CSV table of C-alpha atoms in Angstrom, one decimal:
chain,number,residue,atom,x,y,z
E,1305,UNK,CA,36.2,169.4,69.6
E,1306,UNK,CA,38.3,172.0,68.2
E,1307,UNK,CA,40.9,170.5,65.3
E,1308,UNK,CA,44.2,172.0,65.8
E,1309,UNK,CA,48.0,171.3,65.1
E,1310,UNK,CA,50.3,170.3,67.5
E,1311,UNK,CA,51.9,172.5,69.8
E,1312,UNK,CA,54.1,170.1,71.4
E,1313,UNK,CA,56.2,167.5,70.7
E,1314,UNK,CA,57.9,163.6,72.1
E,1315,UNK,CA,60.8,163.1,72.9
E,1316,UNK,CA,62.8,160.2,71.3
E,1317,UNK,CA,61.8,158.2,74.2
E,1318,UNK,CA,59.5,159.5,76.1
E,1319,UNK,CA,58.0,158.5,79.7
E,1320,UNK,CA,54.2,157.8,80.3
E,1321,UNK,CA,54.5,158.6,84.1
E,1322,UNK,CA,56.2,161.9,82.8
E,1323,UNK,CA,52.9,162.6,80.5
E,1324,UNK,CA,50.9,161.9,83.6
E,1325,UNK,CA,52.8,164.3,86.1
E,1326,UNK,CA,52.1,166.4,83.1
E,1327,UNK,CA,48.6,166.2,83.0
E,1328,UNK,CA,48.0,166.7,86.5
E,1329,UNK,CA,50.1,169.5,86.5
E,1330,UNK,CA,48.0,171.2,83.5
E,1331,UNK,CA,44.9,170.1,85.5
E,1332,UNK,CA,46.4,171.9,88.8
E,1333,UNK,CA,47.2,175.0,86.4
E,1334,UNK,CA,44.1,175.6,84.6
E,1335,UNK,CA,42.4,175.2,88.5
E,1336,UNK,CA,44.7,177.6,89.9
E,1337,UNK,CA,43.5,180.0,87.0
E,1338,UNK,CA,47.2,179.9,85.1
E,1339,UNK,CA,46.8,181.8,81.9
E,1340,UNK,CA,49.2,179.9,79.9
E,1341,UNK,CA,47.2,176.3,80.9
E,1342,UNK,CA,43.8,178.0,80.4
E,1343,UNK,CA,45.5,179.0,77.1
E,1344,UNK,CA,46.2,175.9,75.9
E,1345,UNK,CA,43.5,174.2,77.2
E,1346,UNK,CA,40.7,176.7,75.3
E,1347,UNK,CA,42.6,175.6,72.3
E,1348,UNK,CA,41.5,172.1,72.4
E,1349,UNK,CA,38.1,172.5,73.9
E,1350,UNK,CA,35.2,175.3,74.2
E,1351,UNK,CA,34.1,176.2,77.2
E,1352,UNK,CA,36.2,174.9,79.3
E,1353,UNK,CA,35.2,174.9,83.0
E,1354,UNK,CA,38.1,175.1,86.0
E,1355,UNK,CA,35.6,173.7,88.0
E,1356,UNK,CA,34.5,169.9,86.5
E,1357,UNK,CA,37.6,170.1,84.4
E,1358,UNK,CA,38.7,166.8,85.3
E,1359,UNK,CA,42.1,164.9,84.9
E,1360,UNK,CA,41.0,162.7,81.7
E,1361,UNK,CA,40.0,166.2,79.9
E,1362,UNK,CA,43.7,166.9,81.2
E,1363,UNK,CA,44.9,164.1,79.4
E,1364,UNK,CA,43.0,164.6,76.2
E,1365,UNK,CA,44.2,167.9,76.0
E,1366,UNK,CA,47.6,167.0,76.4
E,1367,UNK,CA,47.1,164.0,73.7
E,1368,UNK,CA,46.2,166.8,71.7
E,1369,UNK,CA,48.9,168.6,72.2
E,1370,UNK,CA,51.1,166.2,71.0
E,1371,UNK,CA,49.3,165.7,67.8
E,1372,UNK,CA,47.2,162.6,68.6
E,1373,UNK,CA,43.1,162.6,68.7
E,1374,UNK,CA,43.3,160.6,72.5
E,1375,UNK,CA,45.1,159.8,75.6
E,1376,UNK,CA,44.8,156.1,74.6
E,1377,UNK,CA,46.8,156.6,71.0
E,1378,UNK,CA,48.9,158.8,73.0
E,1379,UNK,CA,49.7,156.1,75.3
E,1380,UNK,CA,50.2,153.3,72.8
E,1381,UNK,CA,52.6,155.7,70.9
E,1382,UNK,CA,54.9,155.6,74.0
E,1383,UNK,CA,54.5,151.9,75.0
E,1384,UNK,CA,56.0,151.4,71.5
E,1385,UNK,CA,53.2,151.0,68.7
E,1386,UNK,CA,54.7,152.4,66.2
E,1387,UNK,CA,55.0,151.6,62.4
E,1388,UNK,CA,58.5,150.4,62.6
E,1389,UNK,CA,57.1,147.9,65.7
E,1390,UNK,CA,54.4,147.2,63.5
E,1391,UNK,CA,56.3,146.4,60.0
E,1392,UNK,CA,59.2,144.5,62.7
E,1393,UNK,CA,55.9,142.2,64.0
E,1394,UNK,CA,55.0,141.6,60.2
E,1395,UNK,CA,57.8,140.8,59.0
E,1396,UNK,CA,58.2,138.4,61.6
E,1397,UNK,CA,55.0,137.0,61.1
E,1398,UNK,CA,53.7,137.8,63.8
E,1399,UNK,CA,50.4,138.1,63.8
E,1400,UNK,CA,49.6,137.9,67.7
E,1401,UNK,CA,51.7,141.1,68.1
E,1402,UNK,CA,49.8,143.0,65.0
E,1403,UNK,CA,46.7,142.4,66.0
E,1404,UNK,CA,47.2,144.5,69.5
E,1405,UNK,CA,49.3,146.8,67.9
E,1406,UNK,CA,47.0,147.7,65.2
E,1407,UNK,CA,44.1,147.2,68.0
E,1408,UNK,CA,45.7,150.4,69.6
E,1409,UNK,CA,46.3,152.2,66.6
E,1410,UNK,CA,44.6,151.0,63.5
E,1411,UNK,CA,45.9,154.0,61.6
E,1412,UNK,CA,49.1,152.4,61.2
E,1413,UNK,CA,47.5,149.9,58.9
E,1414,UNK,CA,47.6,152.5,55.7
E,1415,UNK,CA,51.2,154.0,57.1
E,1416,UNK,CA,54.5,152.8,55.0
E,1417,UNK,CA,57.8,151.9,56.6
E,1418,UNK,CA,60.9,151.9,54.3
E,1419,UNK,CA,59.4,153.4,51.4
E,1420,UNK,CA,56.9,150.4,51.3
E,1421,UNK,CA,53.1,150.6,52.5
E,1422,UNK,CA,53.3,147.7,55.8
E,1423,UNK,CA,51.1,146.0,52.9
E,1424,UNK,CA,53.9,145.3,50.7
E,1425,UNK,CA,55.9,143.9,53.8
E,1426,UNK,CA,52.9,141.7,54.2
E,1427,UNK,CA,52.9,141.0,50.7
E,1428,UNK,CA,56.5,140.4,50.0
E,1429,UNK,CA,57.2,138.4,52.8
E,1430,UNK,CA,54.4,135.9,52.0
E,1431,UNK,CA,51.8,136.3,55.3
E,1432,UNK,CA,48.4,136.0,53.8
E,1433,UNK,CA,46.9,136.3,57.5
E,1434,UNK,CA,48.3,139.6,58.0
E,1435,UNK,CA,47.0,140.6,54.5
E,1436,UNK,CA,43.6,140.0,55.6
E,1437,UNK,CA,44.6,141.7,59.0
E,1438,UNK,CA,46.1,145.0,56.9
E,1439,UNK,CA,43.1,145.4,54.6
E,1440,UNK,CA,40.8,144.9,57.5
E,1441,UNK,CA,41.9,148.2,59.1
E,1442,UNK,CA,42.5,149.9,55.9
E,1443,UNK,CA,45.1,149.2,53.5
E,1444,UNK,CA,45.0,149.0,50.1
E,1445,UNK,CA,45.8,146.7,47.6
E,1446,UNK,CA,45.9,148.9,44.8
E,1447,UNK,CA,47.9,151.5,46.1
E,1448,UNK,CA,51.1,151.5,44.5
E,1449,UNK,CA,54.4,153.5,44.6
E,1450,UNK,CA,55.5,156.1,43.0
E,1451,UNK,CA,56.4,156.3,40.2
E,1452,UNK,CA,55.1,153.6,38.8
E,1453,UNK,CA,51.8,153.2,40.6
E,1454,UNK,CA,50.3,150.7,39.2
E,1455,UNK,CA,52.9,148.0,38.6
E,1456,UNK,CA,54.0,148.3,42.0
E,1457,UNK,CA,51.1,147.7,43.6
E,1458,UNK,CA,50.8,145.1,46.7
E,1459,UNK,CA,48.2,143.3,44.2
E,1460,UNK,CA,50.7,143.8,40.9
E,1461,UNK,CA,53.6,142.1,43.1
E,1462,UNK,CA,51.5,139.5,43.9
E,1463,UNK,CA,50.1,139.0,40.3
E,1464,UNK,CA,53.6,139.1,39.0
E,1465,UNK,CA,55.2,136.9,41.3
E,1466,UNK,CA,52.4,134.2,41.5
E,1467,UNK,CA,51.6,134.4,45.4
E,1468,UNK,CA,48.4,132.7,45.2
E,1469,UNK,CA,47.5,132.4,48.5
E,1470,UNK,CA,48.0,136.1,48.6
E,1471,UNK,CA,46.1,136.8,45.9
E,1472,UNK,CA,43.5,135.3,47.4
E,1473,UNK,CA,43.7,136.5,50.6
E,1474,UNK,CA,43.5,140.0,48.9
E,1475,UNK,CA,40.3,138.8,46.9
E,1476,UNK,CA,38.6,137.8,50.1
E,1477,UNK,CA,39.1,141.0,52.1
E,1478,UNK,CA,37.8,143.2,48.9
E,1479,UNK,CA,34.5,141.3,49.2
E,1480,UNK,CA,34.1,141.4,52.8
């Protein structure tokens, strides 16, 4: 797999059954020998063969193109995972709703929404569960903000402010 940046990019809301007329269409393209589809299709893989390219290579390559490593992550970008769903569903509580979303895309575990890691949401709004769900995929405790690193920490705040159950729900996810 070749590593490269994105040469496309989302609308503000965009349509999966757009991005799969899409992919068929760079699937038809790169069949009928189009230079500008076999283009960006050699960019993402080696080797490339019009003939057993298939539609899922079509996808991947359009995934790519977008920026993400898969059609999947792809998809769950535009059916809404996203960090701001993600810090919304923890700030709720709503544990349910982050475990899928962070199912689909565990990256957003280590992301920040409103200058806070979605730990500190976690953290600040007292949810030990999704503490332990967050550091599962990821995050970290220790990881403060700048400037002040270290006192702002998700584990400083909850030091400082005496969350217990937090604190402990930190402890047990560092030993697991």
């Amino acid at each position: 797999m070749k590593t490269t940046l994105p040469t496309r990019r989302l609308t503000a809301n965009p349509d999966l059954n757009q991005l799969k007329r899409q992919a068929k269409e760079l699937l038809e393209a790169f069949r009928a020998h189009d230079a500008k589809a076999s283009a960006e299709i050699t960019s993402h893989f080696s080797n490339a063969d019009p003939e057993t390219f298939a539609l899922h290579d079509a996808q991947l390559t359009l995934a790519r193109a977008y920026g993400f490593e898969s059609w999947p992550k792809l998809k769950a970008r535009v059916d809404g995972v996203t960090v701001d769903r993600l810090a919304q569903a923890i700030r709720a509580g709503d544990l349910s709703r982050a475990k899928k979303m962070l199912a689909a895309r565990p990256e957003l575990a280590t992301m920040s929404f409103d200058h806070l890691t979605l730990l500190h949401h976690a953290v600040l709004t007292r949810h030990p569960e999704l503490v332990r769900l967050l550091m599962k995929y990821g995050a970290n405790p220790h990881a403060g903000l700048y400037p002040h690193r270290d006192i702002t920490s998700p584990l400083a705040i909850a030091t400082e402010r005496g969350y217990d159950d937090i604190l402990l729900a930190i402890r047990e996810s560092e030993t697991t």
